[in-house]
Coordinates of C-alpha atoms in Angstrom, one line a residue:
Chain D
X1 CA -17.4 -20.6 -0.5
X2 CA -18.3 -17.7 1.6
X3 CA -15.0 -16.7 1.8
X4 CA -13.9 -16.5 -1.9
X5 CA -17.2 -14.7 -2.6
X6 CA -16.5 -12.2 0.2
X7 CA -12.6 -11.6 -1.2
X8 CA -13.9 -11.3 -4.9
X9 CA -16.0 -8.9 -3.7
X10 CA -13.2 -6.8 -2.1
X11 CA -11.1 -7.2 -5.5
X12 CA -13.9 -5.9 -7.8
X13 CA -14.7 -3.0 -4.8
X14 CA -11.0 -1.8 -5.4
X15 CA -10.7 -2.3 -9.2
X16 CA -13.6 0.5 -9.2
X17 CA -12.2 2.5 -7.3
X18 CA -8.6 2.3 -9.2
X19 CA -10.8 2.9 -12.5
X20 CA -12.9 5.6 -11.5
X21 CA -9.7 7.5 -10.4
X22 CA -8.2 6.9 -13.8
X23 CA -10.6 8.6 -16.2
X24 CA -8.7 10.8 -18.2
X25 CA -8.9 14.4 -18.3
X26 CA -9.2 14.9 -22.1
X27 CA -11.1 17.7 -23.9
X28 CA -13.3 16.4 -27.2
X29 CA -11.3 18.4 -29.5
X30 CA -8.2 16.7 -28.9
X31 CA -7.8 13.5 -30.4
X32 CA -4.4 12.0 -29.4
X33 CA -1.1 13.1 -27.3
X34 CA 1.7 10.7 -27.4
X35 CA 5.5 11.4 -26.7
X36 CA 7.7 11.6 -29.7
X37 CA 11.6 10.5 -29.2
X38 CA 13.2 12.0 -27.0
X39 CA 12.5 15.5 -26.1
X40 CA 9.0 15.9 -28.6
X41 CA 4.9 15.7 -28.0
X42 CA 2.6 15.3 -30.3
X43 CA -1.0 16.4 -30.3
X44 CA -3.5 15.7 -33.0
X45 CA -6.7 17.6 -33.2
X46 CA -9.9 16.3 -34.5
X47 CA -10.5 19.0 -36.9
X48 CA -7.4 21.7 -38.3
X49 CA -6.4 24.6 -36.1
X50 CA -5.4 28.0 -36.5
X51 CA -1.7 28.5 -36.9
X52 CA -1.3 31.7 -35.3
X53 CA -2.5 30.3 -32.1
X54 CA -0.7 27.2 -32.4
X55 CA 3.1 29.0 -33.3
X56 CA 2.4 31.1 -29.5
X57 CA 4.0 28.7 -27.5
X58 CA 2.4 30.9 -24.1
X59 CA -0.9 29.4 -25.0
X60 CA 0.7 26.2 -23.7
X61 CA 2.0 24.7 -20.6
X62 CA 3.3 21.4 -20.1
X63 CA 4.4 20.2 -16.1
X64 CA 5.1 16.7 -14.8
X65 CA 2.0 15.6 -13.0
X66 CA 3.8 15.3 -9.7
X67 CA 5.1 18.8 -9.7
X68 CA 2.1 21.6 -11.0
X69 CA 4.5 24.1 -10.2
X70 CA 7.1 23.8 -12.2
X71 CA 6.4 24.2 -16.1
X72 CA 8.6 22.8 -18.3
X73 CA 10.3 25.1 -20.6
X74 CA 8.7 24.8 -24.6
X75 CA 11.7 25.9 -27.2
X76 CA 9.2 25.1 -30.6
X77 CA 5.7 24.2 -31.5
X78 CA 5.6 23.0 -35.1
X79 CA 2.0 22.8 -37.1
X80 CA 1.5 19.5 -39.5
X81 CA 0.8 20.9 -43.1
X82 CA -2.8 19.7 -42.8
X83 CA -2.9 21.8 -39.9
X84 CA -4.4 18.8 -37.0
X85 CA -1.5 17.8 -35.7
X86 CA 0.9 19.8 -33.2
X87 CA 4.5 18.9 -32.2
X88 CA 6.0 20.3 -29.3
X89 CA 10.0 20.6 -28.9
X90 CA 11.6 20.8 -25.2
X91 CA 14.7 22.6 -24.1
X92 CA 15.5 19.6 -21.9
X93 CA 15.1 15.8 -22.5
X94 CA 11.5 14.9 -20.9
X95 CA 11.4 12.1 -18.6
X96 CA 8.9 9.5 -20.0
X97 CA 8.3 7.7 -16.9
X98 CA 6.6 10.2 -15.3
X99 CA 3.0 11.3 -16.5
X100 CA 2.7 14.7 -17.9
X101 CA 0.1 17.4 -17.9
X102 CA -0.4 19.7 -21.0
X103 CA -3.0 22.3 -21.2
X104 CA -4.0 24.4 -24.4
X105 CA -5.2 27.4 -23.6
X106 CA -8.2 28.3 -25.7
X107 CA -8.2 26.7 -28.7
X108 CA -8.7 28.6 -31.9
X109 CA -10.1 26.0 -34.9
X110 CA -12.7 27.1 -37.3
X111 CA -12.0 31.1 -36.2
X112 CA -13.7 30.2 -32.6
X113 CA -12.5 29.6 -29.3
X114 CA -12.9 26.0 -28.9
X115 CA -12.5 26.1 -24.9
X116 CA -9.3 25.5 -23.1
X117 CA -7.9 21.9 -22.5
X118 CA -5.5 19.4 -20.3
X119 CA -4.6 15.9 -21.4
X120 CA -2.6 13.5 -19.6
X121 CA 0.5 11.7 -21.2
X122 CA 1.8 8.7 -20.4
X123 CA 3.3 5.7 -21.6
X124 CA 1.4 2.8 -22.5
X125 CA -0.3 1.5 -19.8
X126 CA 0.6 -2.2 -20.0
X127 CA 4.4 -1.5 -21.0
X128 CA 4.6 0.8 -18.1
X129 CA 3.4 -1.6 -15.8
X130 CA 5.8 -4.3 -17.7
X131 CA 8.8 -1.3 -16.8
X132 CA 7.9 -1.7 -13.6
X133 CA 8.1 -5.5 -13.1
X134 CA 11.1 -5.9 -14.7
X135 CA 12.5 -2.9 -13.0
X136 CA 12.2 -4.4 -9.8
X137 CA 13.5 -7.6 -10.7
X138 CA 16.6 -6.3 -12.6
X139 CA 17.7 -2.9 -12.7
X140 CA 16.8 -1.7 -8.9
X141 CA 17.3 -5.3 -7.9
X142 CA 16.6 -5.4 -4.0
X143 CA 19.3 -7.5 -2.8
X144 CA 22.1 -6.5 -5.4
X145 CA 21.2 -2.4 -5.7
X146 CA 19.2 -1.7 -3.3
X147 CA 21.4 -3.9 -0.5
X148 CA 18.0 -4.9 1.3
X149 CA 17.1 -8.7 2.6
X150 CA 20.9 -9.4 3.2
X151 CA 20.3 -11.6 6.4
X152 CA 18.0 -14.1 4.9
X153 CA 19.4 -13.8 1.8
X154 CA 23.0 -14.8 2.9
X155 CA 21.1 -17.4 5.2
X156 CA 19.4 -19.6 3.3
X157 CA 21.3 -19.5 -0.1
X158 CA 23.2 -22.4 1.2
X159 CA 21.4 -24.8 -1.4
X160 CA 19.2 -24.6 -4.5
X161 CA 16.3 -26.3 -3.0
X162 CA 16.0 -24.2 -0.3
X163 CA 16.7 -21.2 -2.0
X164 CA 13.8 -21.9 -4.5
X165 CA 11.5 -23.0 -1.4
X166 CA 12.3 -19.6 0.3
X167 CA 12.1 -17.3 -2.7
X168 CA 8.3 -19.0 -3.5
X169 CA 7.2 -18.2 -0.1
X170 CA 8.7 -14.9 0.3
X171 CA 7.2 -14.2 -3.5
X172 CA 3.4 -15.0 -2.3
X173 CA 4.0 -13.2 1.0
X174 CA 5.2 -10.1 -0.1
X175 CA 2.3 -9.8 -2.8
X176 CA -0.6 -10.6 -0.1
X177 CA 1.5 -8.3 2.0
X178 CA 2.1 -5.4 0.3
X179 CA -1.6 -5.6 -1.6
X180 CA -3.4 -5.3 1.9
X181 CA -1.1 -2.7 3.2
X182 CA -1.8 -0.5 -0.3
X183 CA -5.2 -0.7 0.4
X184 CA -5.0 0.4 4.0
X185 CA -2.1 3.3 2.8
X186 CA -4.5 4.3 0.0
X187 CA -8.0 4.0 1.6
X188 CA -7.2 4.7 5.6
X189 CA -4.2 6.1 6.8
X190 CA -4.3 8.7 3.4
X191 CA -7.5 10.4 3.6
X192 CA -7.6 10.4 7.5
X193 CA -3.4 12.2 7.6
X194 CA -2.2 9.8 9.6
X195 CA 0.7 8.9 7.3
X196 CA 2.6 8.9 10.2
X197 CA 1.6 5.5 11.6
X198 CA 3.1 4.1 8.2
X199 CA 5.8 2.0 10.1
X200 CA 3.8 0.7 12.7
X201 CA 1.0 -0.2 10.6
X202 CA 2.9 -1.7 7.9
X203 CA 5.0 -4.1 10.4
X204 CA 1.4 -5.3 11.6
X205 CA -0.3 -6.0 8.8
X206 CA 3.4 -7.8 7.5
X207 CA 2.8 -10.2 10.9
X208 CA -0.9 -10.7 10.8
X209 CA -0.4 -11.9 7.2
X210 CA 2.6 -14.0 7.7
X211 CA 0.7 -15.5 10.3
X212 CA -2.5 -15.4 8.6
X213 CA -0.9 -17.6 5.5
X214 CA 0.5 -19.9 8.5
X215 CA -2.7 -20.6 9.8
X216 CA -4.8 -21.3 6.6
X217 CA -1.7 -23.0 5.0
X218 CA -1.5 -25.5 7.9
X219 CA -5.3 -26.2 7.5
X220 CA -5.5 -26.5 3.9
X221 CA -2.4 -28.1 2.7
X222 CA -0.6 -29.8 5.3
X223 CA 2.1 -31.6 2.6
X224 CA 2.9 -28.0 1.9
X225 CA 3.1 -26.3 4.7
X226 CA 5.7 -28.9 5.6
X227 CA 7.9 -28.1 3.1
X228 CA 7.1 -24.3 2.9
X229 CA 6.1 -23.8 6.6
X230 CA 10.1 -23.0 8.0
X231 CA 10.3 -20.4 5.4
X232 CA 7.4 -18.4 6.9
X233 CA 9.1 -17.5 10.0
X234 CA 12.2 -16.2 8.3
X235 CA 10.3 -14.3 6.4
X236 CA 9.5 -11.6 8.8
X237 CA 13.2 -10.6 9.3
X238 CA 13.6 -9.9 6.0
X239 CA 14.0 -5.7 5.5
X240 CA 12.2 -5.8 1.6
X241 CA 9.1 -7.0 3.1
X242 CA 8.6 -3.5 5.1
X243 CA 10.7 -1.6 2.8
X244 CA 8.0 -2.5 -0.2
X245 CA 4.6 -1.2 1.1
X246 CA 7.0 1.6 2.5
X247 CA 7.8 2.6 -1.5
X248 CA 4.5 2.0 -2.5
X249 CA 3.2 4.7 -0.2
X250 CA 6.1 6.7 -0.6
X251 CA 5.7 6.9 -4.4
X252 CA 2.1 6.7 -4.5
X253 CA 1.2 3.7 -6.7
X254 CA -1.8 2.6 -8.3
X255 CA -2.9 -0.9 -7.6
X256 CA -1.5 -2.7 -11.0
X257 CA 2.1 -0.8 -10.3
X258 CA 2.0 -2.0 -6.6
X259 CA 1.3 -5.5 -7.6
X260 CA 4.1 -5.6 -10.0
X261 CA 6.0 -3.8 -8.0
X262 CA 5.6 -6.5 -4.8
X263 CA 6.1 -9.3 -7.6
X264 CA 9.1 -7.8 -9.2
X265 CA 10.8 -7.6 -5.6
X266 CA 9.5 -11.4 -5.0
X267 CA 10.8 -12.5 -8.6
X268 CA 14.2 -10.3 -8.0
X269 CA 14.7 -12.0 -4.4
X270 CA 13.7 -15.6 -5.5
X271 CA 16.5 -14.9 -8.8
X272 CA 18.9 -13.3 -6.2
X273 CA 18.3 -16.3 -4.0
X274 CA 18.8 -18.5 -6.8
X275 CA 22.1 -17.4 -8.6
X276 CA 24.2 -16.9 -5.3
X277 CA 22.7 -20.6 -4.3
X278 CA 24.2 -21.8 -7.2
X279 CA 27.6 -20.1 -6.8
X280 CA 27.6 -21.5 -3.0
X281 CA 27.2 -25.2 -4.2
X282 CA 30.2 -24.8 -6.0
X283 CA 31.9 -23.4 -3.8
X284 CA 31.7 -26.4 -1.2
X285 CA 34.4 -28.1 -3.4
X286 CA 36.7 -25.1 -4.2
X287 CA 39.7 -24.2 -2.1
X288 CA 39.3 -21.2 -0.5
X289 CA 41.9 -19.6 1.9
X290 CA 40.7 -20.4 5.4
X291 CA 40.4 -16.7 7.4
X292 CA 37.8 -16.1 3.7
X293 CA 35.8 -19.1 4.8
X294 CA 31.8 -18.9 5.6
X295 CA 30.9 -15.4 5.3
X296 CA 33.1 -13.5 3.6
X297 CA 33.4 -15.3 0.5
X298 CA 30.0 -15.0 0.8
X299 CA 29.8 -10.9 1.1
X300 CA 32.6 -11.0 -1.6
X301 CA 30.8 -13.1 -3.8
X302 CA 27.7 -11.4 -4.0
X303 CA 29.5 -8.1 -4.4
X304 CA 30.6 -9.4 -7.9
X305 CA 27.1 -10.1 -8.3
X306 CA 26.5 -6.5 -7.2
X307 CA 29.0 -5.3 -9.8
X308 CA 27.5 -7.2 -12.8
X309 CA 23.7 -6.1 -11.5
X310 CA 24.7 -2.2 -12.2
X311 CA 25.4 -3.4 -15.6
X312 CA 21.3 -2.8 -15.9
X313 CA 21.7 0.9 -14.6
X314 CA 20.2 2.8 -17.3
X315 CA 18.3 0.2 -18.7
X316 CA 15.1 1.3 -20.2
X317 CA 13.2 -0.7 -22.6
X318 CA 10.2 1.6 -23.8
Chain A
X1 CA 22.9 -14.1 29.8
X2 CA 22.6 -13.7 33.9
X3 CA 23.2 -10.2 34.3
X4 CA 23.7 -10.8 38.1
X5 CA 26.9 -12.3 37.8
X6 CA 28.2 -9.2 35.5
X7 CA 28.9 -6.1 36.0
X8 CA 28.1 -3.1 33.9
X9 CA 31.2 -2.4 32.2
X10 CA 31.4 -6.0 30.9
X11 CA 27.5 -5.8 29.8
X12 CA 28.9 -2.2 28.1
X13 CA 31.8 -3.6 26.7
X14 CA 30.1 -7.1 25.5
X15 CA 28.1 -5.3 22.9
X16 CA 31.1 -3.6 21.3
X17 CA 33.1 -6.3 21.2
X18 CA 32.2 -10.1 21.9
X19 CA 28.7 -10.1 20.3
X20 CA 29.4 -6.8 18.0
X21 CA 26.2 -6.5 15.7
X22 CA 27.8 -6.1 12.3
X23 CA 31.5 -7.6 13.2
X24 CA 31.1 -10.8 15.1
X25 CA 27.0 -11.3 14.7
X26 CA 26.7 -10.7 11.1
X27 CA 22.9 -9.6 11.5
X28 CA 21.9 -6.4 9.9
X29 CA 23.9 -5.9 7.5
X30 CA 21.8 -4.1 4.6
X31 CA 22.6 -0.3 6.2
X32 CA 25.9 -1.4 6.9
X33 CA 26.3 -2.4 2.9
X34 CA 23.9 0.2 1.7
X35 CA 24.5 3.6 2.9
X36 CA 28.1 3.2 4.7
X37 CA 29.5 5.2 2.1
X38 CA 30.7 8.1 4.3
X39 CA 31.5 8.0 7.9
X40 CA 28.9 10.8 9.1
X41 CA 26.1 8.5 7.1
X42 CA 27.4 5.7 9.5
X43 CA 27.0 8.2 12.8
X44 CA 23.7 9.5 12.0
X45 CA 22.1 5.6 11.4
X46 CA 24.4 4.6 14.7
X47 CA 22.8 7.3 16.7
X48 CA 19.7 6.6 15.5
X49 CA 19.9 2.9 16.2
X50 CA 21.1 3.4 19.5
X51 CA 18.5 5.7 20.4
X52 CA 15.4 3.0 19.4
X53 CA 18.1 0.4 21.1
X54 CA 18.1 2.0 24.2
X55 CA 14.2 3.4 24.1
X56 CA 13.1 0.1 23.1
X57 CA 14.9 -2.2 25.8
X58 CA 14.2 0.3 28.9
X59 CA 10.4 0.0 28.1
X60 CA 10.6 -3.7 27.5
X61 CA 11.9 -4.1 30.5
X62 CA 9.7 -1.6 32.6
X63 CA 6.6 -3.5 31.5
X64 CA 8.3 -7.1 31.4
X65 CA 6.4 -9.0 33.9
X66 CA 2.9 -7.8 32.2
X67 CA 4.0 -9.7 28.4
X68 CA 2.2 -12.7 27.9
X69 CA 5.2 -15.1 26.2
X70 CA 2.9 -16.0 23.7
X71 CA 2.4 -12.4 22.5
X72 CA 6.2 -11.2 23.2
X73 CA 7.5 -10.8 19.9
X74 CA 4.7 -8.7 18.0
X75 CA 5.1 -6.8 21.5
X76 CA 8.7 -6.1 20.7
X77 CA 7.5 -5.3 17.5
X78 CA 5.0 -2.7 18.2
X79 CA 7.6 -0.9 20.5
X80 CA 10.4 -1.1 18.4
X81 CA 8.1 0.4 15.1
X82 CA 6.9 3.0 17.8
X83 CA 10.4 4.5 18.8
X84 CA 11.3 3.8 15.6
X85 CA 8.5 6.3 14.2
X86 CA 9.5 9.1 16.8
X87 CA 12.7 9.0 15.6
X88 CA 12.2 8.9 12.2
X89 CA 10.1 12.4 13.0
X90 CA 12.6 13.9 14.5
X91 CA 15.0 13.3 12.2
X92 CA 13.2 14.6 9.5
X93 CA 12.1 17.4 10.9
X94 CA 15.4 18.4 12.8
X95 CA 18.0 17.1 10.3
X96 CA 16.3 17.0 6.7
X97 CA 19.4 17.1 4.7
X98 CA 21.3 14.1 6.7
X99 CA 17.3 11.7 6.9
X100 CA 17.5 12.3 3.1
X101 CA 20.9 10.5 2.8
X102 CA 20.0 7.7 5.2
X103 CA 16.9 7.2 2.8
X104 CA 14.6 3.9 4.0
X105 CA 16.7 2.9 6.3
X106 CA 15.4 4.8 9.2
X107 CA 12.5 3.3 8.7
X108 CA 14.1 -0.2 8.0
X109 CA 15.4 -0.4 12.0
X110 CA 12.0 -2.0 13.1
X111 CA 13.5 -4.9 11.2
X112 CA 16.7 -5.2 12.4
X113 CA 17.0 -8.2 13.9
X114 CA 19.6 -7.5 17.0
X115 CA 17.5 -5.3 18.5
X116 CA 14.7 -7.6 18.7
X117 CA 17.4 -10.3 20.0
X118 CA 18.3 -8.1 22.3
X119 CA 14.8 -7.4 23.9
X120 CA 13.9 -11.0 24.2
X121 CA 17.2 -12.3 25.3
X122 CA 18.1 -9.3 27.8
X123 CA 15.8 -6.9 28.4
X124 CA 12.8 -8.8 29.0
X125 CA 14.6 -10.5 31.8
X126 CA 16.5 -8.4 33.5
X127 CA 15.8 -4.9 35.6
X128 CA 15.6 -1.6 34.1
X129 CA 19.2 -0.1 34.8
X130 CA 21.4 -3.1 33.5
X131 CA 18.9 -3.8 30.1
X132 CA 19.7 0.1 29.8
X133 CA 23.5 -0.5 29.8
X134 CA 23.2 -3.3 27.6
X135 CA 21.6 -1.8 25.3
X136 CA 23.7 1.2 25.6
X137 CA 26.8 -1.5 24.3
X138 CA 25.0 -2.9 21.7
X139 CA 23.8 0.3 20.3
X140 CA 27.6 1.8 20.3
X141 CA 28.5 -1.6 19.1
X142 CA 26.8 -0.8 15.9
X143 CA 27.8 2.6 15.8
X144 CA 31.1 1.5 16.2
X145 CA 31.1 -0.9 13.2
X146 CA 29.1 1.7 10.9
X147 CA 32.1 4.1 11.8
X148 CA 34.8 1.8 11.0
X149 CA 33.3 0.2 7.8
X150 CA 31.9 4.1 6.8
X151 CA 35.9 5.2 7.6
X152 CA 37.4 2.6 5.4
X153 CA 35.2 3.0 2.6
X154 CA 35.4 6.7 2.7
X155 CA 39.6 7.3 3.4
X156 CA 39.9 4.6 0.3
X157 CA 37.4 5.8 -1.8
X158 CA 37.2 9.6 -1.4
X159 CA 40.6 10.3 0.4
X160 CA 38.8 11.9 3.1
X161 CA 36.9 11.2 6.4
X162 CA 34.3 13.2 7.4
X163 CA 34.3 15.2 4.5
X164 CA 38.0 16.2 5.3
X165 CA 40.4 15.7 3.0
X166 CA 43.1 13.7 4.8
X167 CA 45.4 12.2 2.1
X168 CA 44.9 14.5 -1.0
X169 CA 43.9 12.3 -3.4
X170 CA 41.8 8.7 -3.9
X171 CA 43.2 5.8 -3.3
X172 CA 40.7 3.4 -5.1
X173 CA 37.6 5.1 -6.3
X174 CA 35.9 1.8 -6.3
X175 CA 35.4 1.9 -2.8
X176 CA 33.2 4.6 -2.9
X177 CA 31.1 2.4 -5.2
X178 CA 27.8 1.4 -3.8
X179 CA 28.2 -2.0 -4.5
X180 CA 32.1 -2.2 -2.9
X181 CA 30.4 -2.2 0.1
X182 CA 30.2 -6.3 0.2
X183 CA 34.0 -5.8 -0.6
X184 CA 34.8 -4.0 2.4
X185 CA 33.0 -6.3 4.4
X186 CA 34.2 -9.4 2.8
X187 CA 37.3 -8.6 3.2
X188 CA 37.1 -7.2 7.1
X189 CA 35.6 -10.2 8.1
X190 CA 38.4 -11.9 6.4
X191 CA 40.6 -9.9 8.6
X192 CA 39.4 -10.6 11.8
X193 CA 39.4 -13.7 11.2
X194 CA 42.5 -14.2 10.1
X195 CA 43.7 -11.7 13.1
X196 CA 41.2 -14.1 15.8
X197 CA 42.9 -17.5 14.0
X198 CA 46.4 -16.0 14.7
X199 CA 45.7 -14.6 18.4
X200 CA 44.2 -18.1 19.3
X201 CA 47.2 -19.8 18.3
X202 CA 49.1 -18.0 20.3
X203 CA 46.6 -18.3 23.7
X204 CA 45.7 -22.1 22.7
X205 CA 46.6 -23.1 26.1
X206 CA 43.9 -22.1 28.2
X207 CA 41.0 -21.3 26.3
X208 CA 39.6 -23.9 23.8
X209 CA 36.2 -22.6 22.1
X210 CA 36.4 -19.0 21.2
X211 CA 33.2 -18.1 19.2
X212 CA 34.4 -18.3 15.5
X213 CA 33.2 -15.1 13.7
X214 CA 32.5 -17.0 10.3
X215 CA 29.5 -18.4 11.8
X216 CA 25.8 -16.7 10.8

């Protein structure tokens, strides 16, 4: 009991701190910013603003949140006849996965300065976070795009059963796994610079949970452990365990995108797993040429797979 | 694995060829799939392997006798991830343009599994001059199949090695795919087979039980 009270504690300890980091720089007067197609923003007002301040495009600049210094470059700003709603038009195609800034400077509404203002676009939340998921599991696929995992992965696709057994455990290790090293990444090694340490760090906490899911796994559920226990070892030696918490930090998630993120890679390995487990069942009764035998029908095999995968290149679904 | 019985040229020369990482092991394959599009990316993640190789079994084996067996391999760990680190430092600070190519994968050698094979089977048994030599063949061993499976991919592909252009125009583009990779390798492993098959035929005499190279 103790336990679970002490580890719901943590999770509502970090949701606040997520939350509290998300609050939205937004000014009163602005009611809405969404992206528009392709290339267009639009920003409604609460109240109508003057059009000569809205058709000088130097009161505003717009910058992806990642790089300040570099504005993007604004070709039209277009006023809505009832005069609250602004569209901007960009030279270049934006990118929409990546959150913009755009500040109005000194809003004129009413024949007074309403004060200047920065909102923060992004996509919906949820469908982001969906992007994400599915992003990992499909279209940057770890074993067939990103060519990570290949020793397990071509060692224990020999059956379905197993296949399924290892791509559960690897799923529930690599969440646990990647969670606790986001936390440490985000709360310890961040603020105190020692980024450096990522690798070490990362490969520990990987071991202590693998072993710390061993332990309480044995005592818990024995039956289960005894099916899922062999998995656990192989685990370890897998390179998308590391490489995960390694993108997280790298790209700077929040908590929700880590945790799809380490899902999607669990889901995409379990699916990888899967599919070339299936292929190798069959294959037990075709003919191949002997010096192809073992591995490298295997390698060949799952380069077709490969080849079908970057069918999803370019994917996007929001 | 008694080094006493060997001398150093066959521990040099039995990490390049009879228990060649990528060739005849078949462990750590992902860089040589993922980045062994050219054959200077193949080099740089060669050099950089052989540098933790080497690093990593020469400290192993200078504090061997104080390892407690039941902590040895989160020891190996720790070393490994710490060479790893410095090199991974250098590299980006000496060579940013190249440790942009290689991507991850720097960081990715702490799980390569050879060179954890390597500390536990060699270098934590044997003295600090032959685990260096050892892990001086194993490292080139790598290096050696990065090159080859980097030059392949990159003379078919591109038509050139080392970003000279050698035969003027590209053979098959789809080498230079990312995902031809597997291809390459398939079909190499296919090849030595086929070659070892042939060459045992012919010396079936004498020696019986040479290591098959489809096994895991």
């Amino acid at each position: 009991m103790r336990r679970s009270f002490k580890i719901s504690f943590l999770l509502i300890v970090m949701m606040i701190c997520v939350l509290s980091g998300k609050c939205r720089a937004g000014d009163r007067f602005i009611r809405n910013s969404a992206f528009k197609g392709d290339r267009q923003i639009i920003v409604t007002f609460a109240g109508p603003v003057s059009d000569v301040w809205a058709n000088d495009i130097s009161n505003f600049t717009v910058n992806e949140k990642p790089d300040p210094d570099i504005m993007l470059e604004i070709e039209d700003s277009t006023l809505s006849l009832d005069k609250t709603s602004l569209v901007f038009t960009f030279k270049d195609p934006l990118n929409r996965e990546v959150p913009h800034c755009l500040t109005l400077k000194q809003i004129i509404a009413d024949g007074r300065s309403q004060g200047t203002a920065t909102v923060t676009l992004r996509k919906n939340y949820l469908a982001h976070l969906f992007s994400v998921f599915l992003g990992a599991v499909l279209i940057q696929n770890f074993v067939f795009v990103k060519y990570l995992g290949l020793c397990v992965f071509l060692g224990v696709s020999q059956k379905k059963s197993t296949a399924v057994g290892m791509g559960i455990t690897f799923t529930i290790v690599i969440v646990f796994a990647s969670m606790l090293s986001w936390f440490l990444y985000r709360f310890v090694l961040k603020p105190y610079h020692l980024d450096f340490l990522q690798v070490i760090v990362f490969i520990g906490l990987v071991s202590l949970t693998v072993q710390g899911i061993d332990t309480v796994l044995r005592k818990v559920n024995p039956a289960l452990f005894k099916s899922f226990g062999v998995y656990l070892v192989l685990v370890i030696s897998s390179c998308i365990i590391l490489a995960v918490p390694l993108m997280l930090a790298a790209n700077d998630y929040d908590m929700f995108e880590s945790l799809m993120l380490s899902l999607g890679a669990g889901v995409g390995f379990l699916l990888a797993l899967f599919l070339m487990a299936s292929v190798r069942e069959r294959l037990e009764l075709a003919n191949v040429p002997t010096p192809f035998r073992g591995m490298p029908i295997a390698f060949i095999i799952t380069g077709l797979f490969a080849l079908s995968f970057m069918g999803f290149s370019g994917m996007s679904l929001f | 694995m008694s080094s006493s019985s060997r001398t150093n040229r066959e521990l040099f020369i039995n990490g390049i060829l009879n228990e060649n990482p990528i060739f005849r092991l078949a462990l750590s394959m992902c860089p040589a799939v993922g980045i062994s599009t050219t054959v200077m990316n193949g080099i740089l993640l060669g050099i950089a392997v052989l540098f933790v190789q080497v690093f990593s079994s020469c400290t192993i084996s200078l504090i061997r006798n104080h390892i407690h067996p039941r902590i040895r391999i989160p020891t190996y760990t720790l070393t490994i991830a710490t060479w790893v680190t410095v090199i991974d430092l250098v590299l980006a600070a000496f060579f940013p343009t190249a440790y942009k190519s290689l991507g991850i994968f720097v960081r990715l050698i702490v799980v390569f599994c050879f060179i954890t094979c390597r500390l536990d089977v060699f270098a934590a048994r044997n003295r600090l001059f032959p685990s260096c030599i050892d892990a001086l063949g194993m490292g080139c061993g790598f290096l050696l199949g990065m090159v080859v499976v980097g030059g392949v991919r990159e003379l078919l592909g591109m038509g050139t090695l080392l970003g000279y252009n050698i035969l003027g125009f590209r053979p098959m583009f789809f080498f230079a795919l990312p995902a031809a990779g597997f291809f390459t390798i398939g079909f190499m492993t296919a090849a030595f087979n086929h070659m070892e098959t042939v060459y045992n035929r012919k010396k079936s005499t004498s020696r019986g039980s040479a290591a098959s190279g489809a096994g895991l």
